[in-house]
Amino acid sequence: MRTVEIDGLPVGDGHPTRVMSVLNMSSNSGYKPSVYLDPAEAAEAIEENLVPAGADIIDVGLQSANPKYESKPVEMEKDRLEEVAPLVDELDADVPLSLETRYAEVAEEAIGHGFDVINDVCGFADPEMKGVVEDHDMPVVKMASPPDLASPGALKTIDDIFEALQRDGFTDKTIIDPAFGGWYDGKEFEDNWEMFRRLREFRAFDRPMLTATNREDFLGDLADQPETENQLAVSLAAATMEAERGAHIIRTHDTRETHDVVKVADALGDERTTRPETDSGPTVAELTDVTLREVARHQALGETVAGGTDDGATLTFLLGDVTDDARASLRAVAEVTDVVVVEKDGGSLYVGGSAAALKVVTDSLAEDGHRELAGELRTSLSRRV
């Protein structure tokens, strides 16, 4: 995993999950408590509220990326940047500042004003953006988007998102953002749910990942909470799962609550690596709950030098109500396929092995006449494909 440092703050495996607090300096925002139009008031909010609440990074927005608001031209953002730039000098708190934009010209001016990371909501749609951040050795968040400056994040399927992130490549200091959201034309709640379930697949990019699902309607819908002000609980539930599934930065309007959530997730969740990449020596990062689709993503973004997709995911299941004949058949085939079988006191069976080996097991069970058990196991395997 590539570690990216933001003004000395390391982001990546082996480091705490970082909290990025939203500070909208535009009146166009779907969540008014995060809006601060005056630089002095914004600096006060950062120092007295956001940093004490646990903010690791502050993300400053000059216009909303939500397509329900008309996209503003580069000239407006440049003028607004000049108005809010005093924030950098007025701020006493030692916290990195991110500037959300889609324009390379605005990014370059923001770097000159002292911002520490560029949050590109159009994913290098501006052909000059990549060169600007590379020339300044600047960390950049690349949000998955079509090559259209007026349509940030307007993608529907997970394959579209992978393709968009790969388009035009990355800098050495790129952080990826899969672009969640329920308000894009053609993108339904179901598309966001599917992407969330498959969030681990984005680990194949081997780069730090930012997620921004806070107070999104696709989460509120699951709990029958359509109003933004009632979506704190669903946002925190999602943040816990995002940290577990590979997010390194959680972007949020609710700093204190999200800070507490990621502290628990980091302390009690799966350990990703033996040591931070910034330390010398080899590292080993365990990837948990790997699906065949995730293996295929790693293969697509690299070169497979040994083995196949089915060999790359070890899957485990508990089988219940298995007949004695089926148990005997399972034991026999497991002995020659490197599948682990453990008989539990309650009568269930713990079964684990590679997808390739488990497919051999299901075929053997079917041939021995245990078609119902083979069918159930195939169904479970297919869910992991």
mmCIF file of N, CA and C in Angstrom, residues 99-178:
data_model
loop_
_atom_site.group_PDB
_atom_site.id
_atom_site.type_symbol
_atom_site.label_atom_id
_atom_site.label_comp_id
_atom_site.label_asym_id
_atom_site.label_seq_id
_atom_site.Cartn_x
_atom_site.Cartn_y
_atom_site.Cartn_z
ATOM 1 N N LEU A 99 -8.340 21.838 -0.473
ATOM 2 C CA LEU A 99 -9.168 22.723 -1.292
ATOM 3 C C LEU A 99 -9.901 21.880 -2.318
ATOM 4 N N GLU A 100 -11.227 21.894 -2.241
ATOM 5 C CA GLU A 100 -12.045 21.142 -3.196
ATOM 6 C C GLU A 100 -12.283 21.991 -4.435
ATOM 7 N N THR A 101 -11.892 21.461 -5.580
ATOM 8 C CA THR A 101 -12.078 22.173 -6.840
ATOM 9 C C THR A 101 -12.098 21.166 -7.969
ATOM 10 N N ARG A 102 -12.336 21.672 -9.166
ATOM 11 C CA ARG A 102 -12.258 20.842 -10.377
ATOM 12 C C ARG A 102 -11.349 21.477 -11.412
ATOM 13 N N TYR A 103 -10.850 22.670 -11.083
ATOM 14 C CA TYR A 103 -10.082 23.457 -12.037
ATOM 15 C C TYR A 103 -8.606 23.507 -11.673
ATOM 16 N N ALA A 104 -7.739 23.274 -12.663
ATOM 17 C CA ALA A 104 -6.299 23.311 -12.427
ATOM 18 C C ALA A 104 -5.834 24.710 -12.047
ATOM 19 N N GLU A 105 -6.421 25.736 -12.658
ATOM 20 C CA GLU A 105 -6.025 27.111 -12.334
ATOM 21 C C GLU A 105 -6.294 27.412 -10.863
ATOM 22 N N VAL A 106 -7.437 26.984 -10.378
ATOM 23 C CA VAL A 106 -7.784 27.218 -8.974
ATOM 24 C C VAL A 106 -6.855 26.415 -8.066
ATOM 25 N N ALA A 107 -6.554 25.192 -8.469
ATOM 26 C CA ALA A 107 -5.646 24.356 -7.670
ATOM 27 C C ALA A 107 -4.276 25.008 -7.546
ATOM 28 N N GLU A 108 -3.769 25.537 -8.644
ATOM 29 C CA GLU A 108 -2.436 26.157 -8.605
ATOM 30 C C GLU A 108 -2.431 27.373 -7.695
ATOM 31 N N GLU A 109 -3.479 28.192 -7.769
ATOM 32 C CA GLU A 109 -3.544 29.367 -6.892
ATOM 33 C C GLU A 109 -3.699 28.943 -5.426
ATOM 34 N N ALA A 110 -4.471 27.885 -5.189
ATOM 35 C CA ALA A 110 -4.645 27.405 -3.813
ATOM 36 C C ALA A 110 -3.329 26.919 -3.233
ATOM 37 N N ILE A 111 -2.530 26.247 -4.046
ATOM 38 C CA ILE A 111 -1.213 25.791 -3.585
ATOM 39 C C ILE A 111 -0.350 26.988 -3.214
ATOM 40 N N GLY A 112 -0.437 28.041 -4.027
ATOM 41 C CA GLY A 112 0.313 29.253 -3.723
ATOM 42 C C GLY A 112 -0.130 29.923 -2.444
ATOM 43 N N HIS A 113 -1.393 29.767 -2.097
ATOM 44 C CA HIS A 113 -1.916 30.356 -0.853
ATOM 45 C C HIS A 113 -1.593 29.507 0.370
ATOM 46 N N GLY A 114 -1.101 28.277 0.169
ATOM 47 C CA GLY A 114 -0.695 27.464 1.317
ATOM 48 C C GLY A 114 -1.583 26.279 1.633
ATOM 49 N N PHE A 115 -2.519 25.945 0.745
ATOM 50 C CA PHE A 115 -3.316 24.738 0.967
ATOM 51 C C PHE A 115 -2.416 23.505 0.821
ATOM 52 N N ASP A 116 -2.791 22.429 1.488
ATOM 53 C CA ASP A 116 -1.904 21.271 1.620
ATOM 54 C C ASP A 116 -2.287 20.071 0.757
ATOM 55 N N VAL A 117 -3.509 20.044 0.246
ATOM 56 C CA VAL A 117 -3.963 18.932 -0.593
ATOM 57 C C VAL A 117 -5.091 19.451 -1.483
ATOM 58 N N ILE A 118 -5.142 18.943 -2.706
ATOM 59 C CA ILE A 118 -6.201 19.304 -3.638
ATOM 60 C C ILE A 118 -7.187 18.149 -3.720
ATOM 61 N N ASN A 119 -8.473 18.465 -3.532
ATOM 62 C CA ASN A 119 -9.544 17.483 -3.638
ATOM 63 C C ASN A 119 -10.243 17.708 -4.981
ATOM 64 N N ASP A 120 -9.826 16.944 -5.997
ATOM 65 C CA ASP A 120 -10.336 17.128 -7.355
ATOM 66 C C ASP A 120 -11.602 16.310 -7.544
ATOM 67 N N VAL A 121 -12.756 16.974 -7.521
ATOM 68 C CA VAL A 121 -14.035 16.277 -7.595
ATOM 69 C C VAL A 121 -14.398 15.852 -9.018
ATOM 70 N N CYS A 122 -13.569 16.210 -9.983
ATOM 71 C CA CYS A 122 -13.812 15.777 -11.364
ATOM 72 C C CYS A 122 -12.715 14.841 -11.878
ATOM 73 N N GLY A 123 -11.861 14.370 -10.987
ATOM 74 C CA GLY A 123 -10.936 13.294 -11.339
ATOM 75 C C GLY A 123 -10.055 13.532 -12.551
ATOM 76 N N PHE A 124 -9.351 14.672 -12.594
ATOM 77 C CA PHE A 124 -8.453 15.018 -13.694
ATOM 78 C C PHE A 124 -9.201 15.269 -14.998
ATOM 79 N N ALA A 125 -10.484 15.673 -14.911
ATOM 80 C CA ALA A 125 -11.199 16.059 -16.127
ATOM 81 C C ALA A 125 -10.563 17.301 -16.747
ATOM 82 N N ASP A 126 -10.040 18.197 -15.894
ATOM 83 C CA ASP A 126 -9.228 19.302 -16.394
ATOM 84 C C ASP A 126 -7.884 18.719 -16.798
ATOM 85 N N PRO A 127 -7.525 18.764 -18.081
ATOM 86 C CA PRO A 127 -6.298 18.098 -18.545
ATOM 87 C C PRO A 127 -5.023 18.656 -17.937
ATOM 88 N N GLU A 128 -5.090 19.834 -17.317
ATOM 89 C CA GLU A 128 -3.904 20.433 -16.705
ATOM 90 C C GLU A 128 -3.740 20.050 -15.243
ATOM 91 N N MET A 129 -4.771 19.448 -14.643
ATOM 92 C CA MET A 129 -4.755 19.212 -13.197
ATOM 93 C C MET A 129 -3.610 18.292 -12.772
ATOM 94 N N LYS A 130 -3.467 17.175 -13.441
ATOM 95 C CA LYS A 130 -2.444 16.221 -13.040
ATOM 96 C C LYS A 130 -1.061 16.851 -13.074
ATOM 97 N N GLY A 131 -0.783 17.619 -14.119
ATOM 98 C CA GLY A 131 0.521 18.270 -14.229
ATOM 99 C C GLY A 131 0.757 19.296 -13.135
ATOM 100 N N VAL A 132 -0.277 20.035 -12.778
ATOM 101 C CA VAL A 132 -0.148 21.051 -11.734
ATOM 102 C C VAL A 132 0.225 20.419 -10.397
ATOM 103 N N VAL A 133 -0.507 19.392 -9.993
ATOM 104 C CA VAL A 133 -0.223 18.793 -8.683
ATOM 105 C C VAL A 133 1.122 18.058 -8.702
ATOM 106 N N GLU A 134 1.483 17.485 -9.846
ATOM 107 C CA GLU A 134 2.787 16.819 -9.934
ATOM 108 C C GLU A 134 3.916 17.837 -9.851
ATOM 109 N N ASP A 135 3.766 18.955 -10.544
ATOM 110 C CA ASP A 135 4.820 19.981 -10.538
ATOM 111 C C ASP A 135 5.071 20.516 -9.133
ATOM 112 N N HIS A 136 4.032 20.555 -8.318
ATOM 113 C CA HIS A 136 4.167 21.084 -6.953
ATOM 114 C C HIS A 136 4.328 19.971 -5.923
ATOM 115 N N ASP A 137 4.430 18.723 -6.385
ATOM 116 C CA ASP A 137 4.564 17.574 -5.482
ATOM 117 C C ASP A 137 3.451 17.595 -4.434
ATOM 118 N N MET A 138 2.233 17.840 -4.911
ATOM 119 C CA MET A 138 1.092 18.074 -4.035
ATOM 120 C C MET A 138 0.201 16.834 -3.946
ATOM 121 N N PRO A 139 -0.181 16.413 -2.740
ATOM 122 C CA PRO A 139 -1.172 15.339 -2.616
ATOM 123 C C PRO A 139 -2.478 15.745 -3.290
ATOM 124 N N VAL A 140 -3.150 14.761 -3.888
ATOM 125 C CA VAL A 140 -4.396 15.055 -4.579
ATOM 126 C C VAL A 140 -5.375 13.903 -4.373
ATOM 127 N N VAL A 141 -6.633 14.248 -4.128
ATOM 128 C CA VAL A 141 -7.712 13.259 -4.100
ATOM 129 C C VAL A 141 -8.333 13.233 -5.489
ATOM 130 N N LYS A 142 -8.342 12.054 -6.097
ATOM 131 C CA LYS A 142 -8.939 11.901 -7.425
ATOM 132 C C LYS A 142 -10.288 11.212 -7.265
ATOM 133 N N MET A 143 -11.372 11.993 -7.436
ATOM 134 C CA MET A 143 -12.705 11.411 -7.338
ATOM 135 C C MET A 143 -13.104 10.854 -8.698
ATOM 136 N N ALA A 144 -13.670 9.660 -8.686
ATOM 137 C CA ALA A 144 -14.088 9.027 -9.929
ATOM 138 C C ALA A 144 -15.174 9.860 -10.598
ATOM 139 N N SER A 145 -14.904 10.297 -11.821
ATOM 140 C CA SER A 145 -15.832 11.153 -12.552
ATOM 141 C C SER A 145 -15.623 10.962 -14.043
ATOM 142 N N PRO A 146 -16.645 11.310 -14.841
ATOM 143 C CA PRO A 146 -16.433 11.309 -16.287
ATOM 144 C C PRO A 146 -15.542 12.492 -16.670
ATOM 145 N N PRO A 147 -14.994 12.494 -17.868
ATOM 146 C CA PRO A 147 -14.133 13.609 -18.288
ATOM 147 C C PRO A 147 -14.953 14.848 -18.653
ATOM 148 N N ASP A 148 -15.692 15.360 -17.681
ATOM 149 C CA ASP A 148 -16.624 16.468 -17.894
ATOM 150 C C ASP A 148 -16.616 17.334 -16.643
ATOM 151 N N LEU A 149 -16.158 18.570 -16.784
ATOM 152 C CA LEU A 149 -16.029 19.450 -15.629
ATOM 153 C C LEU A 149 -17.376 19.843 -15.023
ATOM 154 N N ALA A 150 -18.463 19.622 -15.744
ATOM 155 C CA ALA A 150 -19.778 19.981 -15.228
ATOM 156 C C ALA A 150 -20.497 18.811 -14.569
ATOM 157 N N SER A 151 -19.843 17.624 -14.527
ATOM 158 C CA SER A 151 -20.535 16.424 -14.021
ATOM 159 C C SER A 151 -19.698 15.660 -13.008
ATOM 160 N N PRO A 152 -19.358 16.269 -11.870
ATOM 161 C CA PRO A 152 -18.538 15.548 -10.891
ATOM 162 C C PRO A 152 -19.220 14.286 -10.376
ATOM 163 N N GLY A 153 -18.528 13.169 -10.466
ATOM 164 C CA GLY A 153 -19.020 11.926 -9.893
ATOM 165 C C GLY A 153 -20.166 11.275 -10.628
ATOM 166 N N ALA A 154 -20.536 11.764 -11.804
ATOM 167 C CA ALA A 154 -21.732 11.275 -12.492
ATOM 168 C C ALA A 154 -21.470 9.940 -13.184
ATOM 169 N N LEU A 155 -21.297 8.898 -12.382
ATOM 170 C CA LEU A 155 -21.055 7.545 -12.881
ATOM 171 C C LEU A 155 -22.013 6.593 -12.191
ATOM 172 N N LYS A 156 -22.365 5.508 -12.873
ATOM 173 C CA LYS A 156 -23.398 4.630 -12.354
ATOM 174 C C LYS A 156 -22.853 3.325 -11.777
ATOM 175 N N THR A 157 -22.082 2.567 -12.554
ATOM 176 C CA THR A 157 -21.686 1.222 -12.140
ATOM 177 C C THR A 157 -20.274 1.214 -11.574
ATOM 178 N N ILE A 158 -19.971 0.164 -10.838
ATOM 179 C CA ILE A 158 -18.638 0.034 -10.263
ATOM 180 C C ILE A 158 -17.577 -0.113 -11.352
ATOM 181 N N ASP A 159 -17.924 -0.750 -12.471
ATOM 182 C CA ASP A 159 -16.973 -0.858 -13.576
ATOM 183 C C ASP A 159 -16.693 0.515 -14.186
ATOM 184 N N ASP A 160 -17.743 1.351 -14.295
ATOM 185 C CA ASP A 160 -17.534 2.718 -14.780
ATOM 186 C C ASP A 160 -16.592 3.478 -13.851
ATOM 187 N N ILE A 161 -16.745 3.263 -12.561
ATOM 188 C CA ILE A 161 -15.927 3.967 -11.576
ATOM 189 C C ILE A 161 -14.474 3.522 -11.660
ATOM 190 N N PHE A 162 -14.248 2.221 -11.794
ATOM 191 C CA PHE A 162 -12.878 1.743 -11.954
ATOM 192 C C PHE A 162 -12.239 2.337 -13.205
ATOM 193 N N GLU A 163 -13.002 2.355 -14.289
ATOM 194 C CA GLU A 163 -12.476 2.889 -15.547
ATOM 195 C C GLU A 163 -12.125 4.364 -15.413
ATOM 196 N N ALA A 164 -12.992 5.117 -14.725
ATOM 197 C CA ALA A 164 -12.741 6.547 -14.550
ATOM 198 C C ALA A 164 -11.510 6.802 -13.687
ATOM 199 N N LEU A 165 -11.332 6.018 -12.631
ATOM 200 C CA LEU A 165 -10.148 6.205 -11.786
ATOM 201 C C LEU A 165 -8.866 5.882 -12.551
ATOM 202 N N GLN A 166 -8.927 4.889 -13.426
ATOM 203 C CA GLN A 166 -7.743 4.522 -14.204
ATOM 204 C C GLN A 166 -7.429 5.532 -15.306
ATOM 205 N N ARG A 167 -8.460 6.244 -15.770
ATOM 206 C CA ARG A 167 -8.258 7.195 -16.860
ATOM 207 C C ARG A 167 -7.237 8.274 -16.472
ATOM 208 N N ASP A 168 -6.260 8.465 -17.297
ATOM 209 C CA ASP A 168 -5.202 9.466 -17.096
ATOM 210 C C ASP A 168 -4.255 9.134 -15.951
ATOM 211 N N GLY A 169 -4.413 7.971 -15.338
ATOM 212 C CA GLY A 169 -3.450 7.500 -14.355
ATOM 213 C C GLY A 169 -3.468 8.272 -13.049
ATOM 214 N N PHE A 170 -2.346 8.197 -12.337
ATOM 215 C CA PHE A 170 -2.241 8.775 -10.999
ATOM 216 C C PHE A 170 -0.904 9.489 -10.852
ATOM 217 N N THR A 171 -0.817 10.340 -9.855
ATOM 218 C CA THR A 171 0.469 10.869 -9.426
ATOM 219 C C THR A 171 0.986 9.978 -8.297
ATOM 220 N N ASP A 172 2.203 10.222 -7.873
ATOM 221 C CA ASP A 172 2.745 9.440 -6.754
ATOM 222 C C ASP A 172 2.009 9.716 -5.451
ATOM 223 N N LYS A 173 1.260 10.824 -5.398
ATOM 224 C CA LYS A 173 0.578 11.215 -4.160
ATOM 225 C C LYS A 173 -0.934 11.293 -4.359
ATOM 226 N N THR A 174 -1.470 10.339 -5.118
ATOM 227 C CA THR A 174 -2.912 10.323 -5.378
ATOM 228 C C THR A 174 -3.638 9.463 -4.361
ATOM 229 N N ILE A 175 -4.727 10.007 -3.835
ATOM 230 C CA ILE A 175 -5.680 9.298 -2.985
ATOM 231 C C ILE A 175 -6.954 9.136 -3.811
ATOM 232 N N ILE A 176 -7.554 7.948 -3.818
ATOM 233 C CA ILE A 176 -8.731 7.733 -4.649
ATOM 234 C C ILE A 176 -10.019 7.929 -3.854
ATOM 235 N N ASP A 177 -11.063 8.367 -4.564
ATOM 236 C CA ASP A 177 -12.402 8.545 -3.997
ATOM 237 C C ASP A 177 -13.389 7.897 -4.958
ATOM 238 N N PRO A 178 -14.098 6.829 -4.539
ATOM 239 C CA PRO A 178 -15.005 6.127 -5.444
ATOM 240 C C PRO A 178 -16.250 6.920 -5.847
#
